[in-house]
Coordinates of C-alpha atoms in Angstrom, one line a residue:
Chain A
X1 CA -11.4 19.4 11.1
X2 CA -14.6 19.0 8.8
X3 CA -16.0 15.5 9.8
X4 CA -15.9 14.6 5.9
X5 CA -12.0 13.6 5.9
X6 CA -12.1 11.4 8.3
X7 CA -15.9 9.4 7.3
X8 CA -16.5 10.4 3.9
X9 CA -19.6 9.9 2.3
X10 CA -19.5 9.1 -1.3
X11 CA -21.0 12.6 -1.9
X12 CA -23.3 15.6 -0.7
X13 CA -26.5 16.5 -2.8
X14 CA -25.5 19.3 -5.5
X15 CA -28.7 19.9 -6.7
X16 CA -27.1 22.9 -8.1
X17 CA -24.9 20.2 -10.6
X18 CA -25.1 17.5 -13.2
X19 CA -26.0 14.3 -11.2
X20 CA -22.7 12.7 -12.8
X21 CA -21.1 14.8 -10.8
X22 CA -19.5 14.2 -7.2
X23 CA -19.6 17.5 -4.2
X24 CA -17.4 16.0 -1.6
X25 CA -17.6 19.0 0.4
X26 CA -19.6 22.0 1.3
X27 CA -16.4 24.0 0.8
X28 CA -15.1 22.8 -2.4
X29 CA -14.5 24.6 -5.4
X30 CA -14.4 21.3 -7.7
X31 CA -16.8 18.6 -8.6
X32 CA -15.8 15.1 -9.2
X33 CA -16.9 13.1 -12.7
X34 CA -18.6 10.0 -11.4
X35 CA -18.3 8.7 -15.1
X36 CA -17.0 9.4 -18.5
X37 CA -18.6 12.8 -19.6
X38 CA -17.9 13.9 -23.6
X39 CA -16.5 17.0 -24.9
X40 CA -19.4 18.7 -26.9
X41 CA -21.7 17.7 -23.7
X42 CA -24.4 20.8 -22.3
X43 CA -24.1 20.4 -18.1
X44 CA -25.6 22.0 -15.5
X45 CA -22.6 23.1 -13.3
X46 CA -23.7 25.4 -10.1
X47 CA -26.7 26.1 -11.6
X48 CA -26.1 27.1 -15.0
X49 CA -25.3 25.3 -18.1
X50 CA -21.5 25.2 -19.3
X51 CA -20.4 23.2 -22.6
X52 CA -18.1 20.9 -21.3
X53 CA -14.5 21.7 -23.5
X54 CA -12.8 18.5 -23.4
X55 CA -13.4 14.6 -22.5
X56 CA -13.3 14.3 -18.8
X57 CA -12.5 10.9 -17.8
X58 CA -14.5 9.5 -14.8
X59 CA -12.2 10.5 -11.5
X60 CA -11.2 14.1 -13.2
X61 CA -11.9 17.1 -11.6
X62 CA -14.1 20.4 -13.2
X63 CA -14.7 24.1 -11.3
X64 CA -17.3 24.7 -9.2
X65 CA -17.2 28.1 -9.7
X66 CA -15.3 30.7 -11.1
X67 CA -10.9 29.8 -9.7
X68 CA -8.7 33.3 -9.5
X69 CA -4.7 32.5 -10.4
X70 CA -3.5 31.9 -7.2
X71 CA -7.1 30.7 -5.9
X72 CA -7.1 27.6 -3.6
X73 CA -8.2 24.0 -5.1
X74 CA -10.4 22.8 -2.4
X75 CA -11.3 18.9 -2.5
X76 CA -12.3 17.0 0.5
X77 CA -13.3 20.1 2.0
X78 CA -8.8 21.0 2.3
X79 CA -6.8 22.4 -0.2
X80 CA -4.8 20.3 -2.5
X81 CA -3.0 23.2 -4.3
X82 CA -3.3 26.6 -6.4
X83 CA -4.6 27.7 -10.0
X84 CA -2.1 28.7 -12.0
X85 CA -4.3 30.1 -14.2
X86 CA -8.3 32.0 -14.5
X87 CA -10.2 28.5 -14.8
X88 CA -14.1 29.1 -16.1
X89 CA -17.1 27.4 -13.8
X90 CA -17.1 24.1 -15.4
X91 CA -14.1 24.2 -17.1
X92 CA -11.5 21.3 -16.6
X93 CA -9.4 21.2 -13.0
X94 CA -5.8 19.9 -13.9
X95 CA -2.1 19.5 -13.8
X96 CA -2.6 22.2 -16.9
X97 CA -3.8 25.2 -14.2
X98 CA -2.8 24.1 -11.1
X99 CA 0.1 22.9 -8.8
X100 CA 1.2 21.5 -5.6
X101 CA 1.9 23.8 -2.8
X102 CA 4.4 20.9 -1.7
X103 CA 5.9 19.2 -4.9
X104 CA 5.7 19.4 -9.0
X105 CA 3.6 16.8 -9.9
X106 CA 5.4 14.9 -12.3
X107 CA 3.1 13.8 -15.2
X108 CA 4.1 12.4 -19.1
X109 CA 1.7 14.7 -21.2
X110 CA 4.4 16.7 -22.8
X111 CA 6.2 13.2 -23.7
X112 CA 2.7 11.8 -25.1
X113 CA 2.1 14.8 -27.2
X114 CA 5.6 14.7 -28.3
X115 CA 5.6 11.1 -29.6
X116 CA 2.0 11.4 -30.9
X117 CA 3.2 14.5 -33.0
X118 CA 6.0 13.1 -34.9
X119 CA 4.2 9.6 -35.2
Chain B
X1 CA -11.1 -19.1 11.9
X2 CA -8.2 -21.1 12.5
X3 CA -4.6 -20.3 12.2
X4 CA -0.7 -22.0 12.8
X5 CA 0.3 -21.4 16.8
X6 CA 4.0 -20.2 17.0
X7 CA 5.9 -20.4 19.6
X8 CA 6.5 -16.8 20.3
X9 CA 2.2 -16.9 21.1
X10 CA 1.4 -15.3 17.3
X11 CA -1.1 -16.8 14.5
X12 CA -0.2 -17.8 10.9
X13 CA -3.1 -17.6 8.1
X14 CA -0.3 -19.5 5.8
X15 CA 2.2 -22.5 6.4
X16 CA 4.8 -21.3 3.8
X17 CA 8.4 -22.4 3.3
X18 CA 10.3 -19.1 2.5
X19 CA 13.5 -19.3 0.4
X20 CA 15.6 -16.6 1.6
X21 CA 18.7 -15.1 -0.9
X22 CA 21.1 -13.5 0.7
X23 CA 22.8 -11.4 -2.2
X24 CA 21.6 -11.3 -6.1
X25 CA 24.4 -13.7 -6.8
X26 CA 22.2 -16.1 -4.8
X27 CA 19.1 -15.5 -6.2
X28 CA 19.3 -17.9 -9.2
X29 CA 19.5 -21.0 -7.2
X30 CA 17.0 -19.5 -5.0
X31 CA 14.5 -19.1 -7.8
X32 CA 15.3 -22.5 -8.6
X33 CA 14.6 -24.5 -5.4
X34 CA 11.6 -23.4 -5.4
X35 CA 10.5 -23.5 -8.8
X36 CA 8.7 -26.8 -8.8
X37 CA 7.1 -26.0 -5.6
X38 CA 5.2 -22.9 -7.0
X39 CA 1.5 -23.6 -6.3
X40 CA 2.7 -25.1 -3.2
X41 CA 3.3 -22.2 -0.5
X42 CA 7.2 -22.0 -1.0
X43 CA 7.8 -18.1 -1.6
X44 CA 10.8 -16.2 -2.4
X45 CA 12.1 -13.5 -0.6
X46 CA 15.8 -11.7 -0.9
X47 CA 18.4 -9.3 -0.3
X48 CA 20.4 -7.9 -3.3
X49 CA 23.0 -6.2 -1.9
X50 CA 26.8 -7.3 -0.9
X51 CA 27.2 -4.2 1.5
X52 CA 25.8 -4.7 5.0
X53 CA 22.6 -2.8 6.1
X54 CA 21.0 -3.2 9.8
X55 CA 18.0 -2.2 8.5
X56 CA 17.7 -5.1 5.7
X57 CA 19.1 -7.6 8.2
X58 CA 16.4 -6.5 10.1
X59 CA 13.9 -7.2 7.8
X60 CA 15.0 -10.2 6.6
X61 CA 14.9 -11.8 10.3
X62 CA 11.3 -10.1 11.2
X63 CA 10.0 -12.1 7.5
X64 CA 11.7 -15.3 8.0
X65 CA 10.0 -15.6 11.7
X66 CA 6.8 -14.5 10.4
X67 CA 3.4 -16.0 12.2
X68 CA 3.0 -16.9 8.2
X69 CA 6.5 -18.7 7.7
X70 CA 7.1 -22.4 9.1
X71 CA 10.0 -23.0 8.0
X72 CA 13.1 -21.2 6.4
X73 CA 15.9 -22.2 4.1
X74 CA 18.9 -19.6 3.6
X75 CA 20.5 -20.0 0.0
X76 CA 23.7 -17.8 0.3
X77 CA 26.6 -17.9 -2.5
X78 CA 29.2 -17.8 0.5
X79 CA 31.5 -14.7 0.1
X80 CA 28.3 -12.1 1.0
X81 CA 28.5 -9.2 3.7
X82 CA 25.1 -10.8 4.8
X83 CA 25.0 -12.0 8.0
X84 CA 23.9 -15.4 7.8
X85 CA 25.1 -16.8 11.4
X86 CA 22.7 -14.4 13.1
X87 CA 19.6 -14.7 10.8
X88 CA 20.0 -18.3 11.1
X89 CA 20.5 -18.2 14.8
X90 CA 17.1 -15.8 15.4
X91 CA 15.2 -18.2 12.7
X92 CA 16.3 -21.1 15.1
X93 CA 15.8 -19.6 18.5
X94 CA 11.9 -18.9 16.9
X95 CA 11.3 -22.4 17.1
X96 CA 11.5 -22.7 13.2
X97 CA 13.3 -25.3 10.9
X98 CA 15.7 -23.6 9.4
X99 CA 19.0 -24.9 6.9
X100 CA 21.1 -22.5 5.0
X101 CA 22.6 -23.7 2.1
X102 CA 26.2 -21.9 1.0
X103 CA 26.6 -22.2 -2.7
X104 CA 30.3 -22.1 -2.6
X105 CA 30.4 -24.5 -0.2
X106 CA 28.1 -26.9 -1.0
X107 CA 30.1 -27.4 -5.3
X108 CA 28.0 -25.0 -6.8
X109 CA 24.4 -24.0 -8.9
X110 CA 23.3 -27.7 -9.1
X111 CA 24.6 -29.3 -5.9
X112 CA 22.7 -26.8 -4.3
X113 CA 19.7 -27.0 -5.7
X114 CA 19.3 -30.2 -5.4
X115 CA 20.2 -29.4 -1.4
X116 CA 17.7 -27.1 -1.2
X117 CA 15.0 -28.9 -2.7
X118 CA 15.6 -31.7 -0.5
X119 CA 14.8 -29.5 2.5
X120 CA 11.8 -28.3 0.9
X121 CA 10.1 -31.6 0.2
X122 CA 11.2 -32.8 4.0
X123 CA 9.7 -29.3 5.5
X124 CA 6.8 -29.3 3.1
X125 CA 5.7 -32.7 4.1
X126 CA 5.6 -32.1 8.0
X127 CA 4.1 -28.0 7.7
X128 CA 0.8 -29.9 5.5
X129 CA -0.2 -32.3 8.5
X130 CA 0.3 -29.5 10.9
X131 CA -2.7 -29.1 13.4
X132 CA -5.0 -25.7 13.5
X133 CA -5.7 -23.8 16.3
X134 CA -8.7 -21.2 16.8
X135 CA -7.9 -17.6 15.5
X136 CA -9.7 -14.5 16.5
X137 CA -10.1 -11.1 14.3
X138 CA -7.6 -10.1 17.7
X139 CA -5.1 -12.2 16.7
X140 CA -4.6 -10.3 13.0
X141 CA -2.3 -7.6 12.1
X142 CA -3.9 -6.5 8.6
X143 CA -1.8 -3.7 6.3
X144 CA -3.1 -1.3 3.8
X145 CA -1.5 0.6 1.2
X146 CA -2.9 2.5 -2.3
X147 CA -1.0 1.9 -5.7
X148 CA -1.9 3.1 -9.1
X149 CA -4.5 5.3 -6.9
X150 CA -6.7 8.0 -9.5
X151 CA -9.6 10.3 -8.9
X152 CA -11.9 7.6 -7.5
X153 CA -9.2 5.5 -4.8
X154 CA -10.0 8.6 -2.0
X155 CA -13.4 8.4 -3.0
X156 CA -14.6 5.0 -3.1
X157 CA -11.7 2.1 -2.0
X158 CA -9.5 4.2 0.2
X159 CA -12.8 5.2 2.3
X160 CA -14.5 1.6 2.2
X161 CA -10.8 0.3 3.3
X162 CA -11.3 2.5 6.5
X163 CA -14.7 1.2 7.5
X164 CA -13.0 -2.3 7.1
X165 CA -10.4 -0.8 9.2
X166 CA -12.9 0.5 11.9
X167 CA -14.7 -2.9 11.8
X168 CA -11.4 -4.8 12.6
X169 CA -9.9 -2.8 15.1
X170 CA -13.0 -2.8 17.1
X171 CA -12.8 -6.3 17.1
X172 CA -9.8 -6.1 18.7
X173 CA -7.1 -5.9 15.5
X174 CA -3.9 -4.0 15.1
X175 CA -4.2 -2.6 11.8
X176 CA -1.2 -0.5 10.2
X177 CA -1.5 2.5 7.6
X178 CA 1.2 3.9 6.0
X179 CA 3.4 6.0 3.2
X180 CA 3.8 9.3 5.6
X181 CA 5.3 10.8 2.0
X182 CA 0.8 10.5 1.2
X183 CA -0.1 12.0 3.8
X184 CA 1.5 15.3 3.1
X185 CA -1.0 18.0 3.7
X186 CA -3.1 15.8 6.1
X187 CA -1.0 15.6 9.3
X188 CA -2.8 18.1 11.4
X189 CA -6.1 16.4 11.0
X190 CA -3.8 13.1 11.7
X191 CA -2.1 14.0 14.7
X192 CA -5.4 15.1 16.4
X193 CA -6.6 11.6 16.4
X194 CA -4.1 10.8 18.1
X195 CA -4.3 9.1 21.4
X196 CA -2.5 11.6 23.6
X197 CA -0.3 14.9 22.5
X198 CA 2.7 13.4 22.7
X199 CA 2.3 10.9 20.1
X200 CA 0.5 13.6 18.0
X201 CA 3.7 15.5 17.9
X202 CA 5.4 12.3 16.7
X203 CA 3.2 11.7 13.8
X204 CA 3.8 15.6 12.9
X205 CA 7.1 15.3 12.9
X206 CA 7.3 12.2 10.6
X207 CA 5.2 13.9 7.5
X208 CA 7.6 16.7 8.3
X209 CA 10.1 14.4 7.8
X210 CA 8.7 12.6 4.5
X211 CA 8.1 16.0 3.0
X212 CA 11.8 17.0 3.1
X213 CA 13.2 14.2 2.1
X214 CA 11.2 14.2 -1.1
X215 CA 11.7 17.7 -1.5
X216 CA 15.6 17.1 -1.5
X217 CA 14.8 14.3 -3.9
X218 CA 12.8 16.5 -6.9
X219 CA 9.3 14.2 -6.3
X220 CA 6.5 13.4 -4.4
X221 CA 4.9 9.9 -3.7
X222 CA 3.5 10.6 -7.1
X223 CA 3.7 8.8 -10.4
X224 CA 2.7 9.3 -13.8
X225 CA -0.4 7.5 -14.2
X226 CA -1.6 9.1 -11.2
X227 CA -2.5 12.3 -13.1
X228 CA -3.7 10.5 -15.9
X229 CA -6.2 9.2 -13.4
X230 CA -7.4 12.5 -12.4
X231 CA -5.1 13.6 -9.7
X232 CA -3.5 17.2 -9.6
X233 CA -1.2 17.3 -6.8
X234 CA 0.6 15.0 -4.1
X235 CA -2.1 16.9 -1.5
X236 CA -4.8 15.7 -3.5
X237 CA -3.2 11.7 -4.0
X238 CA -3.1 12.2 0.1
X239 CA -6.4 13.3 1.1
X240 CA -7.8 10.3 -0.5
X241 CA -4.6 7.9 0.8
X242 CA -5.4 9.2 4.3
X243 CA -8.7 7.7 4.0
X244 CA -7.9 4.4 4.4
X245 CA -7.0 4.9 8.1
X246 CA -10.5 5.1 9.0
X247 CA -11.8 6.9 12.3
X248 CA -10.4 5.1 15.0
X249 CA -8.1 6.8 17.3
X250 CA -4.3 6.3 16.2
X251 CA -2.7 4.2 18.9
X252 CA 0.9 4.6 18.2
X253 CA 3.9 4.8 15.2
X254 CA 5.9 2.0 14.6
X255 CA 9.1 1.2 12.1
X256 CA 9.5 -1.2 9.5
X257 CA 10.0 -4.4 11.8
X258 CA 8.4 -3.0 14.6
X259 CA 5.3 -5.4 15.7
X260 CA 2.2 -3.7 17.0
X261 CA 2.4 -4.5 21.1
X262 CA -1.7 -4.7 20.7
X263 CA -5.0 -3.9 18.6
X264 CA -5.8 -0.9 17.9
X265 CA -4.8 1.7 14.8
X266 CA -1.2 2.7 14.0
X267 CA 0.5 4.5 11.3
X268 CA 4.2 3.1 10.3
X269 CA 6.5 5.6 9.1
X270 CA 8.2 4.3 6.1
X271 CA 10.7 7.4 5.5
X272 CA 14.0 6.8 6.6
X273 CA 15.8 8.8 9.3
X274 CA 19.2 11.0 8.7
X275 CA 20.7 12.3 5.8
X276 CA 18.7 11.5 2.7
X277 CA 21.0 8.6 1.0
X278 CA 20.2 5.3 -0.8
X279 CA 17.5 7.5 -3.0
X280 CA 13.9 7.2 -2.8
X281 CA 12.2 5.8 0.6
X282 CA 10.4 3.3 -1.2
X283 CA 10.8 3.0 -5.0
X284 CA 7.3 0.7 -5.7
X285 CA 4.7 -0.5 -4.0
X286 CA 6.0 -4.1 -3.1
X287 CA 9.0 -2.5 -0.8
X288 CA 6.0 -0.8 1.3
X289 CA 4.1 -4.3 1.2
X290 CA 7.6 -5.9 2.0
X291 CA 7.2 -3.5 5.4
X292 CA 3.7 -4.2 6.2
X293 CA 4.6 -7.5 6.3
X294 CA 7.6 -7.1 7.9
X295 CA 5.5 -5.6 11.2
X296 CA 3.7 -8.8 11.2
X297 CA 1.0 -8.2 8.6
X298 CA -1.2 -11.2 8.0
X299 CA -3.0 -9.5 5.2
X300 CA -2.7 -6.3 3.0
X301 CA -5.6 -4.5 1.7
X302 CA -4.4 -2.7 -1.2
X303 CA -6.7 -0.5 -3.1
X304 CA -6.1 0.5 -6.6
X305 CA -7.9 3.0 -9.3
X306 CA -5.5 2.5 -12.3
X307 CA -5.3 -1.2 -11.7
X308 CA -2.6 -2.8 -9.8
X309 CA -1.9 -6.6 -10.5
X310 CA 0.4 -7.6 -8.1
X311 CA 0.7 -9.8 -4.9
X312 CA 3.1 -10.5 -2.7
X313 CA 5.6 -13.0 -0.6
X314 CA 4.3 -14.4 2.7
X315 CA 0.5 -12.4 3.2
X316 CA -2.0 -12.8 0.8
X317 CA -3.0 -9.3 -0.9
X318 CA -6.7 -8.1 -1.4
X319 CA -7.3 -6.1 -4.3
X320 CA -10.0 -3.2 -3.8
X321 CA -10.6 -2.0 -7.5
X322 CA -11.7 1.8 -6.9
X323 CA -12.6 2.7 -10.5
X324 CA -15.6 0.7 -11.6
X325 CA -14.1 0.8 -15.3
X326 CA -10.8 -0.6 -14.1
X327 CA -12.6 -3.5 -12.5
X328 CA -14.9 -4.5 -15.7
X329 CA -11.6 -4.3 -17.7
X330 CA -9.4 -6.3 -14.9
X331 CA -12.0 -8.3 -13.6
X332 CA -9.7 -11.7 -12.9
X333 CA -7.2 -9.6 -10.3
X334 CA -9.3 -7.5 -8.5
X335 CA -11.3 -9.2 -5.2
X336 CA -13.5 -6.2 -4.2
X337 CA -15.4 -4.3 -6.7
X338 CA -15.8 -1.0 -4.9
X339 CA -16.0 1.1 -7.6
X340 CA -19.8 0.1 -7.7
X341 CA -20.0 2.7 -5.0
X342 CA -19.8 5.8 -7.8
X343 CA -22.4 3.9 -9.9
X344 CA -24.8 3.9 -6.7
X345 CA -25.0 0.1 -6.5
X346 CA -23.3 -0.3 -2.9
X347 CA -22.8 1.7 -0.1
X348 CA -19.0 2.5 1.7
X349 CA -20.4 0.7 4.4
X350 CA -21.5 -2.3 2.5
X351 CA -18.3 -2.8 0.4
X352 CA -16.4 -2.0 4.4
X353 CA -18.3 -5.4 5.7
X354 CA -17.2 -7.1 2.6
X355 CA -13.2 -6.2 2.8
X356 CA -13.7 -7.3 6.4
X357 CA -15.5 -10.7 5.9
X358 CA -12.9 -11.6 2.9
X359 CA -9.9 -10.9 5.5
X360 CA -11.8 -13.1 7.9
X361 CA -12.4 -15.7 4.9
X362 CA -8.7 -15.9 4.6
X363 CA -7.9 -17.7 7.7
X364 CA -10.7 -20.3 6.9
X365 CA -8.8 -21.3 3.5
X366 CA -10.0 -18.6 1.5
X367 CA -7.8 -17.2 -1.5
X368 CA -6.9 -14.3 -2.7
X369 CA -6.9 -13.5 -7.0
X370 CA -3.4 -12.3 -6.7
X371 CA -1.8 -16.0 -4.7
X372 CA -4.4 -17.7 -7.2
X373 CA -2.8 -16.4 -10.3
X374 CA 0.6 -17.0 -8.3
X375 CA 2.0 -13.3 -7.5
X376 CA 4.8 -13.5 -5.3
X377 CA 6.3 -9.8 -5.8
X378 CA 8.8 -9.5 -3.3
X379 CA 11.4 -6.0 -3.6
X380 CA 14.1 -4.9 -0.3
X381 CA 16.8 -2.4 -0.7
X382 CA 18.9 0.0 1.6
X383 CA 17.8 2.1 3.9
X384 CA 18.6 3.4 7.3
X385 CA 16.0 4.1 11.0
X386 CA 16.8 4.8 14.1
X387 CA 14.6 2.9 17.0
X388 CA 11.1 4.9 17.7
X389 CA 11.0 7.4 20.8
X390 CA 9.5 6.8 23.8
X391 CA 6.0 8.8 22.7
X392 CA 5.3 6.6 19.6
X393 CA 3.7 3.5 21.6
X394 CA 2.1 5.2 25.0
X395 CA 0.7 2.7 27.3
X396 CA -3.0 1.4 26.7

């Protein structure tokens, strides 16, 4: 049992990553936005530079490193699910390319972008 | 600190008159008694249904002999499967004041509200001159719970909940976690903080049993706006739920109702036992705070990313605001900012002596936002438990 679960600190030095971004872990494979980062933004991510693709809201999750399909999300230092999909090093870590090993996270995107569209 | 002796040996933080419905058809004149007593520690509290349910009986009796409650008035329409003779008997036998009003009975919506008001003034009158005794952080019980919980709640509030947590049990408080359908994924790590093996195995068994009974049911513990805040899976949600337990050794698993025998950490399994029926174990936030308080709760700590508002009947509600946006929007309904832990302007330890010393606070006449902008949430529906085994409270 890795001693973070049960006293986390806020965070472990990345000097590696953007300092607006959280390691929780040694073993993680994600990073955790501390605040609001832009689409359009250059970041250092693991220790090179990735454009970030989207706005990542603070609390969102990006990739560490390089995620296989099938790969292991790793927060906390345990996993919280798999990639359903290749996801880049700094690229986004969502309901959009992964899923629960347990059960489907139920989320309202498709309704959003479905209203939003025929607004 | 100073609190309301009972006479079964328990502390009150509060003096409140609870109005107690018995069915929905009820509720109206319920509502109504204790309308003009609103900012005046008369709360609502209810059962909807007309089918009887051991388990809301149950309930009902453990909230209406609350260490908060000091006296009780029963508004029933007369025709309900409730029983009233033996909620009024146990309310009675607690050493509580205690009238029950039957709407049929009594000629109907106005005869018995003016009734029931007329017990509320008399009862009102005596619980203000009551005399205070000295409390100790011993004598609380204090619940948690997350709600509206995003990418920073396991991060910042849920971990600064714990040290409060840590902090109150070693000064000798029982302090209850909860919502075994969060803690899917984390009850290995759980179970070996357990006090002894056999208790370990208990706590196993009842995320085992949270995870099926969701599974039958299509979802997690898992809403909506939870994703929106960041979160991927119900794994995820639970590693940062779990973090509100702290690091103290778990000392036992209770039931809704069931009344920690002594300090110390336990975990209260929420998920009903049996067949899944009656739908989702809990279907917001307020039936979990409903249980918390029905295990003699004094105060909840609940921590919220997205930005919960609400309170509840009987224990006042500290609001933990995670995400330090949340809290600049919601400023007036949040007590604890601890979202100023991502920003690097407090430490989890800091923001942990602060949750503790605003729970203290609260038995020296301190408020909290959510009874100051008068929440009262209150929510019980069906369910069904069978008693704890004998490895769930092993001897101290």
């Amino acid at each position: 049992m890795p001693e973070t679960a049960a006293r986390p600190a806020v965070a472990i030095a990345d000097a590696d990553s953007d300092a607006r971004l959280l390691l929780l872990d040694l073993h993680d494979n994600v990073l955790v936005a501390r605040t609001r980062i832009r689409a359009g933004e250059e970041i250092r991510v693991g220790g090179v530079m990735v454009t970030v693709d989207r706005d990542l809201p603070i609390g969102h999750k990006l990739a560490r490193r390089a995620v296989a399909p099938g790969d292991k999300i790793v927060k906390y230092g345990a996993p919280i699910g798999s990639a359903t999909a290749a996801i880049a090093i700094g690229g986004h870590v969502h309901v959009h390319n992964v899923k629960s090993d347990y059960t489907p996270t139920y989320h309202l995107d498709e309704a959003r972008q479905h209203y939003a569209d025929g607004a | 600190m100073e609190g309301y002796l009972r006479a079964d040996g328990r502390k009150g933080i509060r003096n409140i008159v609870v109005v107690g419905y018995l069915v929905e058809c009820a509720h109206h004149v319920a509502r109504e008694i204790a309308l003009p007593f609103r900012d005046a520690d008369v709360h609502v509290i209810g059962f909807p249904g007309c089918f009887p349910n051991g388990y809301a009986e149950r309930m009902m009796e453990r909230l209406c002999t609350h260490p908060n409650i000091g006296a009780v008035l029963l508004v029933s329409l007369g025709c309900e499967s409730f029983n009233k003779y033996g909620l009024e008997h146990a309310v009675r036998s607690s050493g509580r004041p205690v009238k029950t009003v039957v709407i049929q009975a009594a000629g109907g919506t106005r005869a018995s509200i003016a009734e029931g008001r007329d017990f509320v003034v008399a009862q009102r009158a005596m619980l203000d001159v009551a005399p205070r005794v000295p409390m100790t952080p011993g004598d609380l019980v204090v619940g948690t719970i997350c709600g509206g919980s995003d990418g920073t709640s396991g991060i910042t509030g849920n971990p600064a909940a714990g040290r409060a947590f840590d902090l109150l049990v070693r000064d000798g408080a029982a302090c209850i976690f909860e919502e075994t359908g969060e803690l899917i994924g984390c009850e290995h790590i759980m179970a070996a903080r357990a006090v002894d093996s056999g208790l370990g195995r208990e706590l196993e068994a009842s995320v085992a049993k949270a995870a099926r009974y969701y599974a039958t049911l299509g979802y997690g513990s898992f809403a909506a706006g939870n994703a929106d805040g960041g979160l991927t899976t119900i794994e995820e949600k639970s590693m940062g739920a779990y973090a509100k337990s702290g690091a103290s050794p778990i000392s036992g698993l209770i039931k809704p109702g069931d009344v920690p025998p002594r300090g110390g950490l336990y975990l209260l399994d929420v998920v009903p036992d049996g067949e899944v029926r009656f739908g989702f174990p809990n279907i917001n936030d307020n039936a979990e705070i409903a249980e918390l308080i029905a295990c003699g709760s004094h105060v909840i700590l609940f921590v919220t990313g997205r930005g919960s508002v609400v309170g509840s009947a009987i224990s006042p509600v500290v609001k933990i605001c995670a995400n330090p946006e949340t809290y600049r929007r919601m400023t007036d309904d949040m007590d604890v900012d601890a979202g100023r832990i991502l920003e690097g302007r407090a430490t989890l330890d800091e923001v942990g002596a602060e949750i503790r010393d605003l729970v203290l606070g609260l038995a020296d006449g301190g408020r909290t936002r959510s009874e100051e902008l008068g929440h009262q949430e209150f929510i019980l529906t069906y369910k069904t438990f069978e008693p704890i085994g004998p490895a769930c409270l092993p001897a101290a």
